[in-house]
XYZ file of C-alpha atoms in Angstrom:
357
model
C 218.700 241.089 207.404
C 222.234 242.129 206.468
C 223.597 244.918 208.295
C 226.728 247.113 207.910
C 229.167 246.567 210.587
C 232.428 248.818 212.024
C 234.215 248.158 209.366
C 231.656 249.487 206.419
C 231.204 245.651 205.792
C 227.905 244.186 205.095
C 227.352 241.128 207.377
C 224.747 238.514 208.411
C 223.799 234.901 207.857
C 222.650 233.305 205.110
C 222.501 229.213 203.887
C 224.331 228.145 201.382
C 224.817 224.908 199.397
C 228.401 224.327 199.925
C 228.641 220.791 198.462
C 227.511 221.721 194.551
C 224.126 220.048 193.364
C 223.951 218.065 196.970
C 220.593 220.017 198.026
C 222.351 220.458 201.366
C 222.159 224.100 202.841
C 224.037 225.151 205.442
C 224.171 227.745 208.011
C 227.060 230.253 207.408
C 228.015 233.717 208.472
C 228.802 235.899 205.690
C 230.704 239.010 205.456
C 231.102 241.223 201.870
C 234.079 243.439 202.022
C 234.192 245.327 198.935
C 237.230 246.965 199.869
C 239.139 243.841 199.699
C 237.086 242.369 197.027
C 235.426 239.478 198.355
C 233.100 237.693 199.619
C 233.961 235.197 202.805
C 231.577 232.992 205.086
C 232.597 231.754 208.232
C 231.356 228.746 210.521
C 230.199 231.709 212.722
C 230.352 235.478 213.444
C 234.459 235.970 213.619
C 234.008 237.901 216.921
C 232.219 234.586 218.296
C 235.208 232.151 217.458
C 238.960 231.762 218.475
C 240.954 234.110 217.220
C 242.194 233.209 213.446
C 239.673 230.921 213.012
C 239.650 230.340 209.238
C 237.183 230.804 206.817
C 234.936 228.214 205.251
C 234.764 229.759 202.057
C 235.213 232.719 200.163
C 234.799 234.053 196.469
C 236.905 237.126 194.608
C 234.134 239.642 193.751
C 235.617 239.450 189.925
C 234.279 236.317 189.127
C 230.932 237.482 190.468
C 228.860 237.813 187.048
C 225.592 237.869 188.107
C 223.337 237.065 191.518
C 219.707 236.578 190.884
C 216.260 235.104 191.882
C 216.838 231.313 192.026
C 212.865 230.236 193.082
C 212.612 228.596 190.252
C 215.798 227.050 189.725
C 215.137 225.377 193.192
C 211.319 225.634 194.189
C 211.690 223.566 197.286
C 214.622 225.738 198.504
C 212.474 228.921 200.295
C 214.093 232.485 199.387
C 216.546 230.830 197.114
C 218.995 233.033 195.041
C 222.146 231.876 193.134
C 225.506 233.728 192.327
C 226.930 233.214 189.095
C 230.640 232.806 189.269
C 233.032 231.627 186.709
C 232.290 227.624 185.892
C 230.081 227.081 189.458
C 226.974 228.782 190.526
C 226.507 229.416 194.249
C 223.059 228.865 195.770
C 222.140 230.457 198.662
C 218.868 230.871 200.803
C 217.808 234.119 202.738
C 215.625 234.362 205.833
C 213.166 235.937 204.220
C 211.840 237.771 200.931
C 213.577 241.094 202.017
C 216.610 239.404 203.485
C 216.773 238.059 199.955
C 216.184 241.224 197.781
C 218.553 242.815 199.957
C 221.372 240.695 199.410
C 220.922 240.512 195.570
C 221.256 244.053 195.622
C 224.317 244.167 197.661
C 225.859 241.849 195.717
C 225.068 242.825 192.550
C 226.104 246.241 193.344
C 229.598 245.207 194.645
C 229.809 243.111 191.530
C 229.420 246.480 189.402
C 232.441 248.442 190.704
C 235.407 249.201 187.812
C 238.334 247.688 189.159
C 240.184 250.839 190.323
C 242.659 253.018 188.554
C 245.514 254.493 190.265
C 245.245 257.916 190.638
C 247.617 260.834 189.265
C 249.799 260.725 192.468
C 250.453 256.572 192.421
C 250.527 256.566 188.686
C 253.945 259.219 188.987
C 255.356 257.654 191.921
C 255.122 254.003 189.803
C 256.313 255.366 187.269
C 259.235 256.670 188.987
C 259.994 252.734 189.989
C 259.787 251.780 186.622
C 262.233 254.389 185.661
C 266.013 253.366 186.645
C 267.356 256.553 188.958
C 270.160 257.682 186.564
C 270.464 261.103 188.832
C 273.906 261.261 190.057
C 276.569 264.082 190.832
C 276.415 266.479 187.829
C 279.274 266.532 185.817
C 279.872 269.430 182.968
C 279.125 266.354 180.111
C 277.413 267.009 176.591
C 275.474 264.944 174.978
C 273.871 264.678 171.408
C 270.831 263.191 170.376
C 270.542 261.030 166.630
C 267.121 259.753 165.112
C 268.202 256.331 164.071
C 264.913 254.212 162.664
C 262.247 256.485 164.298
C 264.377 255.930 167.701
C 265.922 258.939 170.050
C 269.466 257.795 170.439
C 271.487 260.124 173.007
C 275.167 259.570 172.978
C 278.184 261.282 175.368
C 279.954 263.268 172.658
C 282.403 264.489 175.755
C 284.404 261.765 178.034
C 285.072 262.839 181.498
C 285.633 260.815 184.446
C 286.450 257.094 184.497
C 285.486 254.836 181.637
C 283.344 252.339 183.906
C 280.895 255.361 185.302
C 280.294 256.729 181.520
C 279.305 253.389 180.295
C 277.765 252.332 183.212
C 275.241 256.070 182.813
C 274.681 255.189 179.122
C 273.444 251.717 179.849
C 271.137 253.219 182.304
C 269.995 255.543 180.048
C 269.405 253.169 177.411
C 267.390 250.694 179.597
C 265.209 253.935 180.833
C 264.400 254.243 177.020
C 263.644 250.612 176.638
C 261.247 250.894 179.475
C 259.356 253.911 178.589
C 255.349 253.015 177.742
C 254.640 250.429 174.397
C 253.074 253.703 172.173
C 256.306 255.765 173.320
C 258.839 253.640 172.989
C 258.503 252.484 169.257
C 258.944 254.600 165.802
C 255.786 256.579 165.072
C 255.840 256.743 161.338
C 255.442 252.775 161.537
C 252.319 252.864 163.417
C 249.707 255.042 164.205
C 247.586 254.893 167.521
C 243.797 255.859 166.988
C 242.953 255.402 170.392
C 244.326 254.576 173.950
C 243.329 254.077 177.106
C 242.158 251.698 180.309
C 239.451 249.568 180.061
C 237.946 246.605 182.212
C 238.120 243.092 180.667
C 236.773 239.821 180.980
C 238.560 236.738 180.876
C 238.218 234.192 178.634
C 238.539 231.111 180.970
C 237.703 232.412 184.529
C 235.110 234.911 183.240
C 236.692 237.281 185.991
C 237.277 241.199 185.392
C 240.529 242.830 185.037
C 241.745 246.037 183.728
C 243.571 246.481 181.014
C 245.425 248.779 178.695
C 244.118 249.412 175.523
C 245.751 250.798 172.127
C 243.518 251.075 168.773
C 245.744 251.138 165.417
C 245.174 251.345 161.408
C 245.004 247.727 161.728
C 244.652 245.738 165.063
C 243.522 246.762 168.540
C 245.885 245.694 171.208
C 245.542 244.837 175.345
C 248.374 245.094 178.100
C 248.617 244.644 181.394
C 249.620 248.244 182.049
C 251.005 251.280 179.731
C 254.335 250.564 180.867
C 254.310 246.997 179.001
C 256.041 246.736 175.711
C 254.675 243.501 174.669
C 250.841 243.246 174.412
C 248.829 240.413 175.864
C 246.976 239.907 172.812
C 246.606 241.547 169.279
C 243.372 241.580 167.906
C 243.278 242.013 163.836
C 240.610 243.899 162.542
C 239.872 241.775 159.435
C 238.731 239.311 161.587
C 236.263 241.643 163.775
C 232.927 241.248 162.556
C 231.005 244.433 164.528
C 231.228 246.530 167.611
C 228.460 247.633 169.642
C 227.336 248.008 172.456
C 226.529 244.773 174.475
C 223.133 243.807 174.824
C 223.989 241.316 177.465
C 224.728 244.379 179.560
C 221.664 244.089 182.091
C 222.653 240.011 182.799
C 225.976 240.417 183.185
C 225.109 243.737 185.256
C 227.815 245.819 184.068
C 227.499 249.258 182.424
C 229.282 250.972 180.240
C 229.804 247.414 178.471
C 230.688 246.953 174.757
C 231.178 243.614 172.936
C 233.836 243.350 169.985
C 232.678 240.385 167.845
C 235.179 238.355 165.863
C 235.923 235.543 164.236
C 236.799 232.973 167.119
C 235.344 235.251 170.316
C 233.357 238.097 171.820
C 235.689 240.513 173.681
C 233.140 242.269 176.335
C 235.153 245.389 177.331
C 233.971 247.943 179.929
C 234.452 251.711 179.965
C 234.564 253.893 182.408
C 231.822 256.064 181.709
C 228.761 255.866 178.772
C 230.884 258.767 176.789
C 233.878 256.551 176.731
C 232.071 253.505 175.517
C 230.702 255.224 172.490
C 234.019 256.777 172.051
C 235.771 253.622 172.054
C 232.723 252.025 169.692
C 232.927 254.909 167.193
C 236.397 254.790 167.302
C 237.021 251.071 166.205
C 234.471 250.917 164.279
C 235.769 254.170 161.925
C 239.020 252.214 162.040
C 237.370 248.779 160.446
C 235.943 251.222 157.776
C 238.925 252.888 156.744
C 240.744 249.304 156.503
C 238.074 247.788 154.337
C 236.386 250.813 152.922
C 232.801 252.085 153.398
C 229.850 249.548 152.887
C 232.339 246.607 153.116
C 231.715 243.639 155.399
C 234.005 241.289 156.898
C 231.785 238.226 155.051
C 232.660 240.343 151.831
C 236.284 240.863 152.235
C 236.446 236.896 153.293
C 235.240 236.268 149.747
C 237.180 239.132 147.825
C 240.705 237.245 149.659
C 239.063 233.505 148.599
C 238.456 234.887 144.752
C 242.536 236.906 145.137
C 243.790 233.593 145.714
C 246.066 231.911 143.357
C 245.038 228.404 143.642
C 241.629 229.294 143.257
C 241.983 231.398 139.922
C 243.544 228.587 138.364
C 240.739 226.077 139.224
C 238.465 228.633 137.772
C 240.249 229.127 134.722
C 240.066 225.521 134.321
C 236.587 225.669 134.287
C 236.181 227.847 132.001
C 238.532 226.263 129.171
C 236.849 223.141 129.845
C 233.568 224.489 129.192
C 234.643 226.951 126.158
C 236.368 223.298 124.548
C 232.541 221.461 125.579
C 230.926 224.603 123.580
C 233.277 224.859 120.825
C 233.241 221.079 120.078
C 229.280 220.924 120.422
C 229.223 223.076 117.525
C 230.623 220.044 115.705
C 228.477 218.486 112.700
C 229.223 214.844 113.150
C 228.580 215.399 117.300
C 225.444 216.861 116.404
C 224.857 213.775 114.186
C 225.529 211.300 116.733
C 223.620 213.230 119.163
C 220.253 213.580 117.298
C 220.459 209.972 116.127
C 221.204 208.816 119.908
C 217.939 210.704 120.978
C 215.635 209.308 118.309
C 216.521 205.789 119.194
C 215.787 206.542 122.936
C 212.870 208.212 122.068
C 211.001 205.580 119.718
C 212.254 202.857 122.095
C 210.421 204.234 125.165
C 207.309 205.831 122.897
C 206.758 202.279 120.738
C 204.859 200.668 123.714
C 202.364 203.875 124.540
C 201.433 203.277 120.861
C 200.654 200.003 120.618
């Protein structure tokens, strides 16, 4: 039976196929920290070996998408469950049904936790670091401030002191400007942010969970690794997104607050932090899809409206239909006509002259 230890760990022994597909189980020690994320097995119980003994395995809690019931998966293996993780599934084998049960909730309960956001205090004092400390001795100096392209430009309009410290205080102040957050830092009348916020991702590749930054314009929907990013990790257009709901893969990958964004090439599944937030975010993209392509619109019919727009295409049809006007027009020919009856009445007595005799 797992137990909680001193450490608000949950602890206890398990058997686990180390060797993938051998059908080997072995006895391991297992410890799930959830305040460092993982999960780590040792030969033994760490207090029972040399001190910094190292592990014999261990797994990030992120790339944990789902532990469940594995009896059938591997009937001979008693109390059998498995952990999904990323390309390799983990199976493991309890003492008993309970010890089992247990575990899978433990697991699948650590596997549920929203990576954390900093709170109000860390977020200020990181964004102090980000921020270049341009506080020096005051000096009696004015300044005056220029919208140039959407952007705040402050310049010295009065020179005092040595030439070095003034440009040295307006290249600080520039680069402060440069770093300030991606929806901040840019001119608002070319873009207009719908939306914005943190959300949890998963990966493409490694299927783990990591959160993002999210910003929702007229026409794309953005991630970053943080607010303070000016670059975006990827842009997502909204032509190509197909629908946006909320995921109904939700109980097997046992996350809430999950929402899938369907598009052309892949499923984004994006978690929120709570259910009003999800249905804010679906609402919100989804109004923003709507406004692009106008109401009762689908992405399958503006796929065919740009095929029919395209150039190349309009003449091929055009070609079509002269070719088809000239077939008409000349049809209406006497001496084709002509031709044509006397072609089908030789045709026609050659094949019916044998049924009559």
């Amino acid at each position: 039976m797992p137990y909680v230890d001193r450490q608000n760990r949950i602890c206890g022994f398990l058997d686990i196929e180390e060797n993938e597909s051998s059908g080997k189980f072995l006895r391991r020690y297992f410890i799930l920290d959830t305040q460092q994320g993982s999960l780590v097995w040792f030969m033994d119980n760490p207090q029972n070996l040399p001190i910094g003994a190292d592990c014999m395995g261990s797994l990030k809690l992120t790339y944990i998408s789902k532990v469940s019931d594995a009896t059938k998966l591997r009937p001979k293996a008693e109390f059998c469950f498995v952990i999904n993780a990323g390309m390799r599934k983990f199976f493991l084998q309890a003492n008993d049904q309970q010890d089992l049960v247990d575990w899978v909730n433990a697991l699948n309960k650590a596997t549920k936790i929203t990576v954390p956001k900093l709170s109000d205090g860390q977020q200020n004092a990181e964004n102090q670091k980000a921020l270049p400390d341009v506080v020096g001795p005051k000096k009696q100096v004015s300044y005056k401030t220029e919208i140039i392209g959407g952007v705040p430009i402050v310049t010295q309009t009065q020179h005092e002191g040595g030439d070095g410290v003034d440009r040295a205080e307006r290249e600080a102040m520039h680069r402060s400007h440069s770093q300030l957050p991606y929806f901040l830092g840019r001119p608002t009348q070319e873009h207009t942010v719908i939306k914005s916020g943190y959300c949890v991702k998963q990966g493409a590749v490694m299927r783990n969970w990591k959160r993002r930054y999210f910003l929702l314009e007229e026409n794309s929907m953005s991630y970053f690794k943080s607010d303070l990013e000016k670059e975006p990790l990827r842009m997502i257009p909204l032509k190509e997104v197909h629908k946006v709901q909320e995921c109904k893969q939700s109980d097997i990958m046992m996350r809430d607050n999950l929402f899938e964004v369907v598009t052309t090439s892949r499923t984004f599944y994006i978690q929120a932090d709570s259910p009003e937030e999800m249905h804010s975010w679906i609402k919100a993209v989804s109004g923003a899809i709507v406004a692009q392509r106008g109401p009762g619109r689908s992405a399958a019919t503006m796929r065919q409206a740009r095929r029919l727009s395209n150039p190349c295409i309009q003449r091929y049809t055009s070609r079509i239909g002269e070719c088809s006007s000239t077939y008409v027009s000349s049809s209406k020919s006497p001496l084709l006509n002509y031709k044509f009856t006397f072609f089908f009445n030789t045709v026609f007595h050659s094949l019916a002259g044998p049924l009559w005799l």
